[in-house]
Amino acid sequence: MSKELFLKKINKGKMQLLFGILFGIVTLILAAYFGFDGYQQYKNVVPLLDAKKGDYAYIDVQIMTDYFATSDSKKVVRKSYILGDKEEYLYLAAIDDNVRKELNAIYDYSYSEDENVTVPEVVRIKGMAETIPSDLQKLAIEGYNKIMDEKVVNASNFKDYFGTLYLDTFSSPMSGILSNFFYVLPTFIFSVIFLVGSFNMKRNTKKYKLKYDEKWETILQEVEDEKTIHYEKAKLVITSNYVMSYFSGLEIFEAKEVVWIYPYEYRYNGALTQKSIFVVTEDSKTHKIGTIGANKKNLLLFDEMYETLLNHLPDDVLRGYTKENQQKAREKYKK
């Protein structure tokens, strides 16, 4: 293995950093786009009469009925009302409790029998313009005809009375921003993963290069030795005197420091997914190295890799995971 290749392998944190920054930029662009789109909707609210599906819209309410339909959505009771404005256009609206309180004066006026009652100021309510579903249409027809005490509205003339859209005050552009957040979340997660991975790799590499600063040139010479074994798939390098892993940044320990070695299997729902080699050094630290996926070809490689390590380590190294070896390893740790 050449020195240049080895140095390239242990500096892969730079690539992780690049990907982290790239995904971070994509996250910011998406967040800015969705945020600006939502802001524009807040800014450009339109009358429901002129709205299209998905627009942020309003109704200037002058008169209203009691609710004619209820539904449960995500444990929230949604009540729907028939509303009218000064121009006597009729609308359907799903109104949440806070907005409903703002309409108390208009509701009282709408049902007052006092001929001298004062007409209240119109109240503007806002929400998202949504297509009127068929079940709401049927209930609106029944409710309106009951109020009028005659069959005024039917399926064929419904649009002439109420149009095709209703106002959903339970939703706002913020709801859209939050729903679009799920498009941003994956890039954000990838950005964090790559940036944290890059940081850990750089930190580990710096830590071990500092630890072996005086022996660094010797280590590089051993890397280039023809007897050095490089398991690229497992990111493991075995030299005459050192074992090095660059799985998550550089990790180095001398073969003579090892007191215990054993393989470990990872399973998911009973199925073997990965295998790793754990090496415990005399300072009582455990090093996970040689992690590899558990397909047939890799398992053969893993067995070869484990056997190679056993042959490179001193004869008194404890081998295999047993309670007896666990106890003996404690006795070998440097105090």
mmCIF file of N, CA and C in Angstrom, residues 199-262:
data_model
loop_
_atom_site.group_PDB
_atom_site.id
_atom_site.type_symbol
_atom_site.label_atom_id
_atom_site.label_comp_id
_atom_site.label_asym_id
_atom_site.label_seq_id
_atom_site.Cartn_x
_atom_site.Cartn_y
_atom_site.Cartn_z
ATOM 1 N N PHE A 199 -16.485 15.750 11.349
ATOM 2 C CA PHE A 199 -15.868 16.244 12.592
ATOM 3 C C PHE A 199 -15.231 15.102 13.373
ATOM 4 N N ASN A 200 -15.958 13.992 13.499
ATOM 5 C CA ASN A 200 -15.431 12.847 14.250
ATOM 6 C C ASN A 200 -14.196 12.257 13.578
ATOM 7 N N MET A 201 -14.241 12.169 12.247
ATOM 8 C CA MET A 201 -13.094 11.614 11.521
ATOM 9 C C MET A 201 -11.865 12.496 11.682
ATOM 10 N N LYS A 202 -12.056 13.813 11.566
ATOM 11 C CA LYS A 202 -10.930 14.731 11.708
ATOM 12 C C LYS A 202 -10.391 14.714 13.131
ATOM 13 N N ARG A 203 -11.318 14.648 14.102
ATOM 14 C CA ARG A 203 -10.895 14.629 15.506
ATOM 15 C C ARG A 203 -10.101 13.367 15.816
ATOM 16 N N ASN A 204 -10.616 12.201 15.371
ATOM 17 C CA ASN A 204 -9.919 10.938 15.632
ATOM 18 C C ASN A 204 -8.554 10.894 14.951
ATOM 19 N N THR A 205 -8.525 11.346 13.695
ATOM 20 C CA THR A 205 -7.258 11.343 12.962
ATOM 21 C C THR A 205 -6.226 12.232 13.649
ATOM 22 N N LYS A 206 -6.663 13.416 14.046
ATOM 23 C CA LYS A 206 -5.756 14.351 14.725
ATOM 24 C C LYS A 206 -5.261 13.770 16.045
ATOM 25 N N LYS A 207 -6.176 13.125 16.759
ATOM 26 C CA LYS A 207 -5.842 12.542 18.063
ATOM 27 C C LYS A 207 -4.739 11.486 17.934
ATOM 28 N N TYR A 208 -4.891 10.570 16.962
ATOM 29 C CA TYR A 208 -3.917 9.484 16.841
ATOM 30 C C TYR A 208 -2.627 9.934 16.162
ATOM 31 N N LYS A 209 -2.707 10.906 15.271
ATOM 32 C CA LYS A 209 -1.473 11.432 14.678
ATOM 33 C C LYS A 209 -0.651 12.143 15.746
ATOM 34 N N LEU A 210 -1.348 12.814 16.675
ATOM 35 C CA LEU A 210 -0.651 13.489 17.771
ATOM 36 C C LEU A 210 -0.039 12.466 18.720
ATOM 37 N N LYS A 211 -0.798 11.389 18.994
ATOM 38 C CA LYS A 211 -0.322 10.353 19.912
ATOM 39 C C LYS A 211 0.939 9.686 19.378
ATOM 40 N N TYR A 212 0.958 9.442 18.061
ATOM 41 C CA TYR A 212 2.099 8.750 17.449
ATOM 42 C C TYR A 212 2.975 9.703 16.644
ATOM 43 N N ASP A 213 3.033 10.941 17.089
ATOM 44 C CA ASP A 213 3.776 11.968 16.359
ATOM 45 C C ASP A 213 5.244 11.567 16.131
ATOM 46 N N GLU A 214 5.884 11.063 17.173
ATOM 47 C CA GLU A 214 7.304 10.718 17.071
ATOM 48 C C GLU A 214 7.524 9.466 16.228
ATOM 49 N N LYS A 215 6.494 8.631 16.091
ATOM 50 C CA LYS A 215 6.623 7.387 15.328
ATOM 51 C C LYS A 215 5.943 7.475 13.964
ATOM 52 N N TRP A 216 5.448 8.660 13.607
ATOM 53 C CA TRP A 216 4.633 8.792 12.403
ATOM 54 C C TRP A 216 5.382 8.372 11.144
ATOM 55 N N GLU A 217 6.620 8.794 10.999
ATOM 56 C CA GLU A 217 7.397 8.427 9.818
ATOM 57 C C GLU A 217 7.651 6.928 9.761
ATOM 58 N N THR A 218 7.861 6.336 10.947
ATOM 59 C CA THR A 218 8.052 4.878 11.011
ATOM 60 C C THR A 218 6.783 4.155 10.577
ATOM 61 N N ILE A 219 5.633 4.666 11.010
ATOM 62 C CA ILE A 219 4.348 4.073 10.639
ATOM 63 C C ILE A 219 4.143 4.146 9.133
ATOM 64 N N LEU A 220 4.465 5.291 8.530
ATOM 65 C CA LEU A 220 4.312 5.452 7.089
ATOM 66 C C LEU A 220 5.232 4.507 6.325
ATOM 67 N N GLN A 221 6.420 4.288 6.863
ATOM 68 C CA GLN A 221 7.348 3.346 6.227
ATOM 69 C C GLN A 221 6.786 1.927 6.277
ATOM 70 N N GLU A 222 6.190 1.570 7.424
ATOM 71 C CA GLU A 222 5.597 0.232 7.547
ATOM 72 C C GLU A 222 4.404 0.069 6.612
ATOM 73 N N VAL A 223 3.659 1.153 6.418
ATOM 74 C CA VAL A 223 2.512 1.104 5.510
ATOM 75 C C VAL A 223 2.959 0.692 4.106
ATOM 76 N N GLU A 224 4.118 1.190 3.701
ATOM 77 C CA GLU A 224 4.612 0.925 2.353
ATOM 78 C C GLU A 224 5.339 -0.418 2.234
ATOM 79 N N ASP A 225 5.561 -1.059 3.369
ATOM 80 C CA ASP A 225 6.248 -2.345 3.343
ATOM 81 C C ASP A 225 5.424 -3.382 2.583
ATOM 82 N N GLU A 226 6.085 -4.244 1.857
ATOM 83 C CA GLU A 226 5.380 -5.235 1.045
ATOM 84 C C GLU A 226 4.620 -6.256 1.888
ATOM 85 N N LYS A 227 4.981 -6.379 3.163
ATOM 86 C CA LYS A 227 4.287 -7.318 4.046
ATOM 87 C C LYS A 227 2.989 -6.740 4.625
ATOM 88 N N THR A 228 2.792 -5.447 4.453
ATOM 89 C CA THR A 228 1.583 -4.799 4.974
ATOM 90 C C THR A 228 0.346 -5.313 4.242
ATOM 91 N N ILE A 229 -0.714 -5.554 5.003
ATOM 92 C CA ILE A 229 -1.962 -6.071 4.441
ATOM 93 C C ILE A 229 -3.049 -5.003 4.566
ATOM 94 N N HIS A 230 -3.695 -4.747 3.456
ATOM 95 C CA HIS A 230 -4.743 -3.719 3.427
ATOM 96 C C HIS A 230 -6.074 -4.351 3.032
ATOM 97 N N TYR A 231 -7.034 -4.332 3.953
ATOM 98 C CA TYR A 231 -8.389 -4.792 3.659
ATOM 99 C C TYR A 231 -9.250 -3.558 3.398
ATOM 100 N N GLU A 232 -9.282 -3.171 2.139
ATOM 101 C CA GLU A 232 -9.939 -1.912 1.783
ATOM 102 C C GLU A 232 -11.428 -1.917 2.118
ATOM 103 N N LYS A 233 -12.102 -3.031 1.881
ATOM 104 C CA LYS A 233 -13.545 -3.101 2.136
ATOM 105 C C LYS A 233 -13.854 -2.890 3.614
ATOM 106 N N ALA A 234 -12.960 -3.367 4.477
ATOM 107 C CA ALA A 234 -13.155 -3.211 5.926
ATOM 108 C C ALA A 234 -12.417 -1.999 6.485
ATOM 109 N N LYS A 235 -11.706 -1.271 5.600
ATOM 110 C CA LYS A 235 -10.957 -0.074 6.000
ATOM 111 C C LYS A 235 -9.959 -0.406 7.123
ATOM 112 N N LEU A 236 -9.192 -1.474 6.906
ATOM 113 C CA LEU A 236 -8.264 -1.972 7.917
ATOM 114 C C LEU A 236 -6.881 -2.174 7.300
ATOM 115 N N VAL A 237 -5.845 -1.709 8.027
ATOM 116 C CA VAL A 237 -4.460 -1.871 7.587
ATOM 117 C C VAL A 237 -3.683 -2.570 8.699
ATOM 118 N N ILE A 238 -2.995 -3.645 8.339
ATOM 119 C CA ILE A 238 -2.212 -4.405 9.314
ATOM 120 C C ILE A 238 -0.752 -4.384 8.877
ATOM 121 N N THR A 239 0.088 -3.752 9.693
ATOM 122 C CA THR A 239 1.519 -3.716 9.400
ATOM 123 C C THR A 239 2.243 -4.650 10.365
ATOM 124 N N SER A 240 3.557 -4.660 10.299
ATOM 125 C CA SER A 240 4.333 -5.555 11.167
ATOM 126 C C SER A 240 4.095 -5.273 12.643
ATOM 127 N N ASN A 241 3.950 -3.987 12.988
ATOM 128 C CA ASN A 241 3.845 -3.617 14.406
ATOM 129 C C ASN A 241 2.568 -2.879 14.780
ATOM 130 N N TYR A 242 1.742 -2.535 13.786
ATOM 131 C CA TYR A 242 0.561 -1.718 14.064
ATOM 132 C C TYR A 242 -0.694 -2.291 13.405
ATOM 133 N N VAL A 243 -1.801 -1.956 14.026
ATOM 134 C CA VAL A 243 -3.118 -2.222 13.439
ATOM 135 C C VAL A 243 -3.802 -0.864 13.312
ATOM 136 N N MET A 244 -4.293 -0.554 12.112
ATOM 137 C CA MET A 244 -4.891 0.761 11.868
ATOM 138 C C MET A 244 -6.241 0.616 11.174
ATOM 139 N N SER A 245 -7.215 1.366 11.669
ATOM 140 C CA SER A 245 -8.549 1.397 11.050
ATOM 141 C C SER A 245 -8.842 2.838 10.637
ATOM 142 N N TYR A 246 -9.405 3.015 9.448
ATOM 143 C CA TYR A 246 -9.815 4.358 9.029
ATOM 144 C C TYR A 246 -11.311 4.394 8.719
ATOM 145 N N PHE A 247 -12.067 3.576 9.459
ATOM 146 C CA PHE A 247 -13.525 3.496 9.268
ATOM 147 C C PHE A 247 -14.213 4.819 9.639
ATOM 148 N N SER A 248 -13.828 5.406 10.748
ATOM 149 C CA SER A 248 -14.403 6.697 11.157
ATOM 150 C C SER A 248 -13.284 7.611 11.615
ATOM 151 N N GLY A 249 -12.349 7.828 10.723
ATOM 152 C CA GLY A 249 -11.158 8.570 11.083
ATOM 153 C C GLY A 249 -10.067 7.574 11.458
ATOM 154 N N LEU A 250 -8.868 8.044 11.566
ATOM 155 C CA LEU A 250 -7.735 7.166 11.829
ATOM 156 C C LEU A 250 -7.732 6.685 13.278
ATOM 157 N N GLU A 251 -7.473 5.391 13.434
ATOM 158 C CA GLU A 251 -7.309 4.792 14.758
ATOM 159 C C GLU A 251 -6.119 3.848 14.678
ATOM 160 N N ILE A 252 -5.165 4.040 15.594
ATOM 161 C CA ILE A 252 -3.919 3.264 15.558
ATOM 162 C C ILE A 252 -3.643 2.671 16.940
ATOM 163 N N PHE A 253 -3.201 1.441 16.948
ATOM 164 C CA PHE A 253 -2.660 0.871 18.186
ATOM 165 C C PHE A 253 -1.587 -0.150 17.809
ATOM 166 N N GLU A 254 -0.636 -0.299 18.704
ATOM 167 C CA GLU A 254 0.448 -1.248 18.454
ATOM 168 C C GLU A 254 -0.011 -2.661 18.771
ATOM 169 N N ALA A 255 0.467 -3.608 17.996
ATOM 170 C CA ALA A 255 0.089 -5.012 18.181
ATOM 171 C C ALA A 255 0.439 -5.493 19.593
ATOM 172 N N LYS A 256 1.565 -5.023 20.128
ATOM 173 C CA LYS A 256 1.994 -5.478 21.444
ATOM 174 C C LYS A 256 1.115 -4.928 22.573
ATOM 175 N N GLU A 257 0.261 -3.912 22.260
ATOM 176 C CA GLU A 257 -0.640 -3.357 23.273
ATOM 177 C C GLU A 257 -1.897 -4.202 23.456
ATOM 178 N N VAL A 258 -2.185 -5.093 22.513
ATOM 179 C CA VAL A 258 -3.449 -5.833 22.518
ATOM 180 C C VAL A 258 -3.431 -6.917 23.590
ATOM 181 N N VAL A 259 -4.521 -6.974 24.372
ATOM 182 C CA VAL A 259 -4.648 -8.019 25.389
ATOM 183 C C VAL A 259 -5.792 -8.988 25.075
ATOM 184 N N TRP A 260 -6.702 -8.567 24.194
ATOM 185 C CA TRP A 260 -7.888 -9.408 23.957
ATOM 186 C C TRP A 260 -8.487 -9.068 22.591
ATOM 187 N N ILE A 261 -8.905 -10.100 21.856
ATOM 188 C CA ILE A 261 -9.535 -9.900 20.556
ATOM 189 C C ILE A 261 -10.694 -10.891 20.402
ATOM 190 N N TYR A 262 -11.798 -10.412 19.821
ATOM 191 C CA TYR A 262 -12.932 -11.320 19.600
ATOM 192 C C TYR A 262 -13.830 -10.766 18.489
#
